[in-house]
Amino acid sequence: MSEHKMISFIITRQDTADSTPYEEEFEVPYRPNMNVISALMEIRRNPVNKKGEKTTPIAWDMNCLEEVCGACSMYINGKPRQSCTALVDKLEQPIRLAPMSTFPVVRDLQVNRNRMFDSLKRVKAWVPIDGTYDLGPGPRMPERKRQWAYELSKCMTCGVCLEACPNVNSKSDFIGPAPLSQVRLFNAHPTGAMHKAERLDAIMGDGGLTNCGNSQNCVQSCPKGIPLTTSIAALNREATFQSFRNFFGSDQA
Amino acid sequence: MATSKEFFYRRLHSLLGVIPVGVFLIQHLVVNHFATKGPEAFNQASHFMENLPFRYALEVFIIFLPILFHAIYGLYIAFTAKNNVNRYGYFRNWMFTLQRVSGVVTLVFIAWHVWETRIQAFFGAEVNYDMMANILDHPAMLAFYIVGVLSTVFHFANGLWTFGVSWGLTVTPRSQRISTYVTLGIFIALSLISIRTIFAFV
């Protein structure tokens, strides 16, 4: 029975970064427990479209195959999500695949997510511990706080929150929810907190925190369930105090 | 230090929407509500407001300049958004879009309203009950006023909600949910006040 079952796909393709996108239909023989990536691999093995014409294999990004790296994000039936955890059995057919629209397309379903990595650098999303000598062990983190911070650390820069955000687009230079939440994470770290003001100043710059318009699509769309809007509101509070400190001066070192 | 102009302008925009523009809006709707007590009561109240000391300073610094900044910067904010409620139909995303739509509607309404009342007063017309009754005599104008006022009140009530988030007053999901109910209550209360006032002129 299942040997002859076929799964149909409508895939938005684009040959180069500048060329016009077009749709191409495919049919893939069904196997139990398939995900979108295994179907794409099947097409790559035999790049023939629904009309029976030979075509080029589809380009897409993937890496971990277990929803922790964030590389394989794409639109699947109108929702941006990871193709590795998109199980074919749970999707309505024809399955429509398209690249995320907020990021520049490299080819087919492959997009360039560099803007997020640049933002992470800009907000100093790390704990600086390197020095010329051993600094010794850092301060300990309470277990409860560690568990809370772990949730924020699940961010895999997949880009889904930026894709869902109405204020991240070609008209604005908003860095988006993901890098903001990382500021919250690293400012909560006992050692990372030593550079708290630097990170706050970074997100109080152009394209930063205040570009959030509270549509809260990010928290609804995050595949990892990260409390992005709570992070943003908490940072708003921090930024309020930081702006007072910047303007009036502070007696704190 | 690195605090950019954008941060300052955005926060200023958020603040001005509540203080003084929001406070003025409530005052304006409350004073107008005298119309429900008859033309004399309304005229008396409006003459009291007209004869406040430092009237021009109050008008310029509490009303005109803040609204002007809020409106112009608000237009910029509204048109840099790429609304996507068709794809993401969540409640807050609808509020996000409606906040921008109501902002533009409110701006058009206020511009027209100021032209019809304050600017005509500058040219010598007397602002009183009869002036408003004449304006609202026209059914199209009545509809325009109802839409304009409701849009203004919505923009203010929902703006209070975003004010809470933007300044870090409502951080947790629970506080934001409570804030939704409170601002919804404010929207309903101010809507009732303003609709009753409008129909007092009809």
Short mmCIF file of C-alpha atoms in Angstrom, two decimals:
data_model
loop_
_atom_site.label_atom_id
_atom_site.label_comp_id
_atom_site.label_asym_id
_atom_site.label_seq_id
_atom_site.Cartn_x
_atom_site.Cartn_y
_atom_site.Cartn_z
CA MET A 1 0.00 0.00 0.00
CA SER A 2 2.52 2.55 1.15
CA GLU A 3 4.97 1.59 -1.62
CA HIS A 4 3.02 3.55 -4.21
CA LYS A 5 2.07 6.44 -2.01
CA MET A 6 3.64 9.69 -3.17
CA ILE A 7 4.16 12.95 -1.31
CA SER A 8 3.76 16.12 -3.32
CA PHE A 9 5.83 19.25 -2.82
CA ILE A 10 5.59 22.76 -4.21
CA ILE A 11 8.96 24.38 -3.71
CA THR A 12 9.87 28.02 -4.26
CA ARG A 13 13.21 28.02 -6.02
CA GLN A 14 15.71 30.66 -6.98
CA ASP A 15 18.82 29.88 -9.02
CA THR A 16 21.03 32.74 -7.88
CA ALA A 17 20.89 35.48 -5.28
CA ASP A 18 19.56 37.98 -7.81
CA SER A 19 17.39 35.85 -10.09
CA THR A 20 13.60 35.69 -10.02
CA PRO A 21 12.05 33.01 -7.81
CA TYR A 22 9.79 30.38 -9.36
CA GLU A 23 7.82 27.39 -8.14
CA GLU A 24 8.58 23.81 -9.02
CA GLU A 25 6.52 20.74 -8.10
CA PHE A 26 7.93 17.42 -7.01
CA GLU A 27 6.64 14.02 -6.04
CA VAL A 28 8.59 11.84 -3.65
CA PRO A 29 7.84 8.21 -2.80
CA TYR A 30 6.55 7.92 0.75
CA ARG A 31 8.51 6.19 3.47
CA PRO A 32 7.34 5.95 7.08
CA ASN A 33 8.59 8.66 9.48
CA MET A 34 9.91 10.97 6.78
CA ASN A 35 10.74 14.56 7.57
CA VAL A 36 11.04 17.42 5.10
CA ILE A 37 14.82 17.00 4.96
CA SER A 38 14.67 13.32 4.05
CA ALA A 39 12.25 14.24 1.27
CA LEU A 40 14.63 16.93 0.04
CA MET A 41 17.44 14.35 0.11
CA GLU A 42 15.25 12.06 -1.98
CA ILE A 43 14.82 14.84 -4.55
CA ARG A 44 18.57 15.42 -4.52
CA ARG A 45 19.12 11.72 -5.19
CA ASN A 46 16.79 11.87 -8.18
CA PRO A 47 16.30 15.50 -9.28
CA VAL A 48 13.25 15.02 -11.50
CA ASN A 49 10.22 17.26 -11.10
CA LYS A 50 6.56 16.25 -11.16
CA LYS A 51 6.37 16.65 -14.95
CA GLY A 52 9.18 14.13 -15.28
CA GLU A 53 11.74 16.71 -16.39
CA LYS A 54 15.29 16.50 -15.13
CA THR A 55 16.12 19.50 -12.96
CA THR A 56 18.81 20.71 -10.58
CA PRO A 57 18.84 19.38 -7.03
CA ILE A 58 17.41 21.74 -4.44
CA ALA A 59 19.84 23.68 -2.28
CA TRP A 60 19.10 24.03 1.44
CA ASP A 61 21.02 24.36 4.67
CA MET A 62 21.13 21.68 7.33
CA ASN A 63 23.46 20.56 10.02
CA CYS A 64 22.42 18.95 13.30
CA LEU A 65 19.13 17.33 12.18
CA GLU A 66 17.75 17.59 15.73
CA GLU A 67 16.56 21.19 16.00
CA VAL A 68 19.50 22.63 17.89
CA CYS A 69 21.56 24.31 15.18
CA GLY A 70 18.89 26.43 13.51
CA ALA A 71 20.37 26.09 10.02
CA CYS A 72 17.45 24.40 8.25
CA SER A 73 14.76 27.05 8.90
CA MET A 74 12.37 27.67 6.02
CA TYR A 75 8.71 28.30 5.33
CA ILE A 76 6.81 25.03 5.56
CA ASN A 77 3.14 25.38 4.67
CA GLY A 78 3.25 29.08 5.48
CA LYS A 79 5.05 28.83 8.81
CA PRO A 80 8.75 29.46 9.35
CA ARG A 81 10.21 26.45 11.18
CA GLN A 82 12.99 23.90 11.05
CA SER A 83 12.68 21.36 8.27
CA CYS A 84 14.39 18.66 10.37
CA THR A 85 11.52 18.49 12.85
CA ALA A 86 8.81 18.99 10.22
CA LEU A 87 7.43 15.45 9.96
CA VAL A 88 5.77 14.66 6.67
CA ASP A 89 3.01 12.65 8.39
CA LYS A 90 1.91 15.76 10.25
CA LEU A 91 1.87 18.10 7.25
CA GLU A 92 -0.93 18.85 4.87
CA GLN A 93 -0.17 18.12 1.22
CA PRO A 94 1.00 19.48 -1.11
CA ILE A 95 3.78 20.55 1.22
CA ARG A 96 4.83 24.07 0.31
CA LEU A 97 8.44 25.02 0.97
CA ALA A 98 9.83 28.51 0.56
CA PRO A 99 12.93 30.33 1.82
CA MET A 100 12.57 32.79 4.71
CA SER A 101 11.92 36.24 3.30
CA THR A 102 13.71 38.44 5.84
CA PHE A 103 17.12 37.08 4.88
CA PRO A 104 18.83 37.30 1.50
CA VAL A 105 18.38 34.11 -0.49
CA VAL A 106 21.60 32.40 -1.53
CA ARG A 107 19.93 29.73 -3.62
CA ASP A 108 16.58 27.91 -3.45
CA LEU A 109 15.82 27.36 0.26
CA GLN A 110 19.22 28.49 1.43
CA VAL A 111 19.39 31.93 3.07
CA ASN A 112 22.19 34.05 4.49
CA ARG A 113 21.67 34.56 8.22
CA ASN A 114 24.82 36.66 8.68
CA ARG A 115 22.94 39.68 9.97
CA MET A 116 22.12 37.75 13.14
CA PHE A 117 25.72 36.73 13.71
CA ASP A 118 26.83 40.31 13.14
CA SER A 119 24.25 41.44 15.71
CA LEU A 120 25.56 38.92 18.24
CA LYS A 121 29.01 40.43 17.81
CA ARG A 122 27.62 43.91 18.13
CA VAL A 123 25.87 43.17 21.44
CA LYS A 124 28.87 41.22 22.77
CA ALA A 125 26.90 38.02 23.27
CA TRP A 126 29.66 36.18 25.11
CA VAL A 127 31.37 36.07 28.49
CA PRO A 128 34.88 37.50 28.17
CA ILE A 129 37.26 35.39 30.23
CA ASP A 130 40.42 35.33 28.14
CA GLY A 131 43.43 37.00 29.69
CA THR A 132 47.19 36.69 29.86
CA TYR A 133 47.01 34.73 33.11
CA ASP A 134 44.59 32.37 34.84
CA LEU A 135 41.80 34.45 36.34
CA GLY A 136 40.69 31.62 38.59
CA PRO A 137 37.16 30.30 38.97
CA GLY A 138 34.32 32.73 38.41
CA PRO A 139 31.47 33.40 40.82
CA ARG A 140 28.94 30.60 41.19
CA MET A 141 25.47 30.80 39.75
CA PRO A 142 22.49 29.75 41.86
CA GLU A 143 20.90 26.57 40.49
CA ARG A 144 17.49 28.17 40.05
CA LYS A 145 18.99 30.97 38.03
CA ARG A 146 20.98 28.50 35.97
CA GLN A 147 17.81 26.65 35.06
CA TRP A 148 16.15 29.92 34.10
CA ALA A 149 19.16 31.03 32.03
CA TYR A 150 19.26 27.64 30.31
CA GLU A 151 15.94 28.43 28.66
CA LEU A 152 17.39 31.61 27.16
CA SER A 153 20.52 29.74 26.08
CA LYS A 154 18.43 27.45 23.86
CA CYS A 155 18.45 30.13 21.15
CA MET A 156 19.94 28.65 17.97
CA THR A 157 19.84 31.85 15.85
CA CYS A 158 17.47 30.06 13.49
CA GLY A 159 15.95 33.37 12.39
CA VAL A 160 12.29 32.42 12.85
CA CYS A 161 11.65 35.30 15.29
CA LEU A 162 13.18 37.81 12.89
CA GLU A 163 11.09 36.36 10.09
CA ALA A 164 7.87 36.73 12.13
CA CYS A 165 8.67 40.25 13.37
CA PRO A 166 6.88 42.99 11.39
CA ASN A 167 9.59 45.48 12.37
CA VAL A 168 12.47 43.44 10.95
CA ASN A 169 12.39 44.27 7.26
CA SER A 170 14.28 46.03 4.51
CA LYS A 171 13.00 49.44 5.65
CA SER A 172 14.37 49.11 9.20
CA ASP A 173 17.70 48.08 10.68
CA PHE A 174 16.15 46.44 13.76
CA ILE A 175 18.43 43.64 14.96
CA GLY A 176 15.40 41.58 16.04
CA PRO A 177 14.41 39.61 19.15
CA ALA A 178 17.08 36.86 19.14
CA PRO A 179 20.18 39.01 19.79
CA LEU A 180 18.26 41.10 22.34
CA SER A 181 17.39 38.05 24.39
CA GLN A 182 21.06 37.05 24.32
CA VAL A 183 21.91 40.33 26.03
CA ARG A 184 19.52 39.33 28.78
CA LEU A 185 21.22 35.92 29.01
CA PHE A 186 24.77 37.23 29.20
CA ASN A 187 23.87 40.09 31.53
CA ALA A 188 22.39 37.51 33.89
CA HIS A 189 25.62 35.49 33.96
CA PRO A 190 27.68 36.36 37.06
CA THR A 191 30.85 36.96 35.02
CA GLY A 192 29.03 38.28 31.96
CA ALA A 193 27.34 40.88 34.17
CA MET A 194 30.70 42.64 34.45
CA HIS A 195 30.04 43.97 30.93
CA LYS A 196 26.37 44.69 31.45
CA ALA A 197 26.52 48.40 30.65
CA GLU A 198 28.44 47.80 27.41
CA ARG A 199 25.76 45.41 26.16
CA LEU A 200 22.94 47.74 27.20
CA ASP A 201 24.61 50.63 25.43
CA ALA A 202 24.94 48.47 22.33
CA ILE A 203 21.22 47.68 22.21
CA MET A 204 20.35 51.29 22.96
CA GLY A 205 22.03 52.22 19.69
CA ASP A 206 20.41 52.46 16.26
CA GLY A 207 18.39 49.44 15.23
CA GLY A 208 18.29 48.30 18.83
CA LEU A 209 15.80 47.63 21.57
CA THR A 210 13.40 50.51 20.98
CA ASN A 211 12.57 49.24 17.49
CA CYS A 212 10.42 46.57 19.11
CA GLY A 213 6.75 47.31 18.40
CA ASN A 214 5.31 44.66 20.73
CA SER A 215 3.57 42.58 18.08
CA GLN A 216 4.83 39.62 20.12
CA ASN A 217 4.95 37.38 17.04
CA CYS A 218 8.44 36.33 18.09
CA VAL A 219 7.39 34.63 21.32
CA GLN A 220 4.54 32.89 19.49
CA SER A 221 6.84 31.65 16.74
CA CYS A 222 10.03 30.68 18.62
CA PRO A 223 10.54 26.91 18.11
CA LYS A 224 12.38 26.75 21.43
CA GLY A 225 9.70 28.56 23.43
CA ILE A 226 12.14 31.23 24.61
CA PRO A 227 10.33 34.02 26.54
CA LEU A 228 11.54 36.63 24.05
CA THR A 229 8.98 39.30 24.90
CA THR A 230 9.73 38.94 28.62
CA SER A 231 13.41 39.41 27.79
CA ILE A 232 12.62 42.51 25.75
CA ALA A 233 10.42 44.04 28.46
CA ALA A 234 13.05 43.28 31.11
CA LEU A 235 15.70 44.91 28.91
CA ASN A 236 13.41 47.90 28.45
CA ARG A 237 13.43 48.31 32.23
CA GLU A 238 17.24 47.95 32.36
CA ALA A 239 17.61 50.40 29.48
CA THR A 240 15.42 52.94 31.28
CA PHE A 241 17.79 52.91 34.26
CA GLN A 242 20.86 52.77 32.02
CA SER A 243 19.69 55.85 30.12
CA PHE A 244 19.31 57.71 33.43
CA ARG A 245 22.80 56.60 34.46
CA ASN A 246 24.19 57.69 31.10
CA PHE A 247 22.52 61.07 31.24
CA PHE A 248 22.77 62.04 34.90
CA GLY A 249 25.90 60.07 35.73
CA SER A 250 26.14 57.36 38.34
CA ASP A 251 27.85 56.82 41.65
CA GLN A 252 28.34 53.16 40.77
CA ALA A 253 31.62 52.01 39.33
CA MET B 1 27.42 57.66 26.23
CA ALA B 2 26.44 55.59 23.22
CA THR B 3 22.76 56.36 23.73
CA SER B 4 21.67 57.05 20.19
CA LYS B 5 19.17 59.61 19.03
CA GLU B 6 16.82 56.84 17.97
CA PHE B 7 16.55 55.54 21.53
CA PHE B 8 15.80 59.04 22.79
CA TYR B 9 13.23 59.81 20.09
CA ARG B 10 11.44 56.49 20.54
CA ARG B 11 11.21 56.88 24.29
CA LEU B 12 10.14 60.50 23.91
CA HIS B 13 7.46 59.39 21.45
CA SER B 14 6.19 56.81 23.93
CA LEU B 15 6.24 59.27 26.83
CA LEU B 16 4.56 62.15 24.99
CA GLY B 17 1.70 59.86 23.93
CA VAL B 18 0.77 59.46 27.59
CA ILE B 19 2.08 62.68 29.13
CA PRO B 20 0.86 65.20 28.11
CA VAL B 21 -1.15 64.09 25.06
CA GLY B 22 -3.02 61.24 26.79
CA VAL B 23 -3.73 63.37 29.84
CA PHE B 24 -5.02 66.13 27.59
CA LEU B 25 -7.22 63.64 25.74
CA ILE B 26 -8.89 62.51 28.96
CA GLN B 27 -9.37 66.11 30.08
CA HIS B 28 -10.83 67.03 26.69
CA LEU B 29 -13.28 64.11 26.67
CA VAL B 30 -14.31 64.78 30.28
CA VAL B 31 -14.91 68.50 29.76
CA ASN B 32 -16.85 67.82 26.55
CA HIS B 33 -19.06 65.44 28.48
CA PHE B 34 -20.74 68.56 29.92
CA ALA B 35 -22.67 68.56 26.65
CA THR B 36 -24.82 65.75 28.05
CA LYS B 37 -26.03 68.25 30.67
CA GLY B 38 -27.23 70.68 28.02
CA PRO B 39 -25.87 73.52 25.85
CA GLU B 40 -25.43 75.97 28.76
CA ALA B 41 -23.37 73.53 30.79
CA PHE B 42 -21.16 72.82 27.77
CA ASN B 43 -20.71 76.49 26.88
CA GLN B 44 -19.83 77.33 30.47
CA ALA B 45 -17.23 74.56 30.61
CA SER B 46 -15.70 75.47 27.26
CA HIS B 47 -15.51 79.14 28.22
CA PHE B 48 -13.80 78.17 31.44
CA MET B 49 -11.20 76.23 29.45
CA GLU B 50 -10.83 79.10 26.97
CA ASN B 51 -10.15 81.54 29.76
CA LEU B 52 -7.54 79.51 31.56
CA PRO B 53 -4.48 81.59 32.38
CA PHE B 54 -1.44 81.04 30.14
CA ARG B 55 -3.78 79.60 27.52
CA TYR B 56 -1.42 79.93 24.55
CA ALA B 57 1.53 78.50 26.45
CA LEU B 58 -0.62 75.59 27.62
CA GLU B 59 -1.86 74.99 24.09
CA VAL B 60 1.58 75.11 22.52
CA PHE B 61 3.53 73.07 25.06
CA ILE B 62 0.89 70.64 26.29
CA ILE B 63 -1.06 70.10 23.09
CA PHE B 64 0.41 71.27 19.78
CA LEU B 65 4.11 70.50 20.02
CA PRO B 66 3.75 67.10 21.73
CA ILE B 67 1.04 65.98 19.28
CA LEU B 68 3.06 67.23 16.34
CA PHE B 69 6.14 65.28 17.40
CA HIS B 70 4.10 62.20 18.29
CA ALA B 71 2.28 62.34 14.95
CA ILE B 72 5.29 62.88 12.69
CA TYR B 73 7.55 60.36 14.39
CA GLY B 74 4.58 58.00 14.67
CA LEU B 75 4.02 58.13 10.90
CA TYR B 76 7.66 57.18 10.42
CA ILE B 77 7.23 54.24 12.82
CA ALA B 78 3.97 53.15 11.20
CA PHE B 79 5.43 53.11 7.72
CA THR B 80 8.60 51.23 8.62
CA ALA B 81 6.51 48.24 9.74
CA LYS B 82 5.71 45.42 7.37
CA ASN B 83 2.35 44.30 8.74
CA ASN B 84 1.82 40.56 8.60
CA VAL B 85 -1.45 39.72 10.34
CA ASN B 86 -2.48 37.59 7.38
CA ARG B 87 0.34 35.18 8.18
CA TYR B 88 0.58 35.67 11.95
CA GLY B 89 -2.94 36.33 13.20
CA TYR B 90 -2.12 36.53 16.89
CA PHE B 91 -3.99 38.95 19.17
CA ARG B 92 -0.99 41.16 19.89
CA ASN B 93 -0.04 41.29 16.23
CA TRP B 94 -3.56 42.53 15.46
CA MET B 95 -3.14 45.17 18.15
CA PHE B 96 0.22 46.09 16.60
CA THR B 97 -1.40 46.62 13.19
CA LEU B 98 -4.47 48.37 14.60
CA GLN B 99 -2.23 50.69 16.62
CA ARG B 100 -0.63 51.83 13.37
CA VAL B 101 -3.90 52.04 11.42
CA SER B 102 -5.66 53.90 14.25
CA GLY B 103 -2.69 56.24 14.55
CA VAL B 104 -3.04 57.32 10.93
CA VAL B 105 -6.85 57.58 11.17
CA THR B 106 -6.48 59.61 14.36
CA LEU B 107 -4.01 61.97 12.72
CA VAL B 108 -6.40 62.63 9.83
CA PHE B 109 -9.27 63.10 12.28
CA ILE B 110 -7.36 65.44 14.57
CA ALA B 111 -6.11 67.52 11.65
CA TRP B 112 -9.67 67.96 10.43
CA HIS B 113 -11.02 68.53 13.94
CA VAL B 114 -8.41 71.21 14.72
CA TRP B 115 -9.11 72.90 11.41
CA GLU B 116 -12.85 72.96 12.08
CA THR B 117 -12.63 74.21 15.65
CA ARG B 118 -9.40 75.74 16.91
CA ILE B 119 -8.27 77.27 13.63
CA GLN B 120 -11.76 78.62 12.92
CA ALA B 121 -11.70 80.11 16.42
CA PHE B 122 -8.42 81.78 15.47
CA PHE B 123 -10.23 83.32 12.48
CA GLY B 124 -12.91 84.65 14.80
CA ALA B 125 -15.49 81.89 15.03
CA GLU B 126 -16.93 81.18 18.46
CA VAL B 127 -16.38 77.67 19.79
CA ASN B 128 -19.60 76.64 21.49
CA TYR B 129 -22.37 74.06 21.56
CA ASP B 130 -23.96 75.36 18.35
CA MET B 131 -20.69 75.03 16.42
CA MET B 132 -20.45 71.33 17.28
CA ALA B 133 -24.17 70.78 16.75
CA ASN B 134 -23.82 72.28 13.25
CA ILE B 135 -20.84 70.10 12.43
CA LEU B 136 -22.50 66.91 13.66
CA ASP B 137 -25.75 67.77 11.89
CA HIS B 138 -24.35 66.17 8.77
CA PRO B 139 -24.64 62.33 8.93
CA ALA B 140 -21.30 61.81 7.15
CA MET B 141 -19.60 64.14 9.63
CA LEU B 142 -21.27 62.32 12.51
CA ALA B 143 -19.91 59.01 11.22
CA PHE B 144 -16.47 60.58 10.70
CA TYR B 145 -16.45 61.88 14.27
CA ILE B 146 -17.52 58.54 15.74
CA VAL B 147 -14.80 56.69 13.80
CA GLY B 148 -12.23 59.37 14.58
CA VAL B 149 -12.94 59.49 18.30
CA LEU B 150 -13.08 55.71 18.70
CA SER B 151 -9.81 55.39 16.81
CA THR B 152 -8.24 58.03 19.05
CA VAL B 153 -9.45 56.31 22.20
CA PHE B 154 -8.25 52.92 20.95
CA HIS B 155 -4.85 54.36 20.04
CA PHE B 156 -4.55 55.86 23.51
CA ALA B 157 -5.69 52.76 25.42
CA ASN B 158 -3.50 50.36 23.43
CA GLY B 159 -0.69 52.90 23.57
CA LEU B 160 -0.88 52.76 27.35
CA TRP B 161 -0.34 49.00 27.12
CA THR B 162 2.76 49.41 24.93
CA PHE B 163 3.94 52.25 27.17
CA GLY B 164 3.97 49.77 30.06
CA VAL B 165 6.19 47.40 28.09
CA SER B 166 8.41 50.03 26.49
CA TRP B 167 9.39 51.52 29.84
CA GLY B 168 9.75 48.15 31.52
CA LEU B 169 6.78 48.56 33.87
CA THR B 170 5.00 45.39 32.73
CA VAL B 171 7.65 42.72 32.20
CA THR B 172 6.11 39.32 32.93
CA PRO B 173 3.41 37.71 30.76
CA ARG B 174 0.99 37.90 33.69
CA SER B 175 1.53 41.61 34.23
CA GLN B 176 1.07 42.18 30.50
CA ARG B 177 -2.16 40.19 30.54
CA ILE B 178 -3.51 42.23 33.47
CA SER B 179 -2.43 45.36 31.62
CA THR B 180 -4.44 44.16 28.60
CA TYR B 181 -7.58 43.95 30.73
CA VAL B 182 -6.97 47.31 32.40
CA THR B 183 -6.37 49.12 29.10
CA LEU B 184 -9.40 47.36 27.59
CA GLY B 185 -11.44 48.79 30.48
CA ILE B 186 -10.00 52.24 29.78
CA PHE B 187 -10.92 51.88 26.10
CA ILE B 188 -14.51 50.93 26.94
CA ALA B 189 -14.93 53.69 29.54
CA LEU B 190 -13.51 56.44 27.31
CA SER B 191 -15.52 55.15 24.33
CA LEU B 192 -18.75 55.38 26.30
CA ILE B 193 -17.91 58.88 27.51
CA SER B 194 -17.08 60.14 24.02
CA ILE B 195 -19.99 58.46 22.23
CA ARG B 196 -22.43 59.87 24.78
CA THR B 197 -20.89 63.30 24.25
CA ILE B 198 -21.18 63.08 20.47
CA PHE B 199 -24.84 62.14 20.65
CA ALA B 200 -25.49 65.00 23.06
CA PHE B 201 -24.93 67.31 20.07
CA VAL B 202 -27.25 65.44 17.73
#
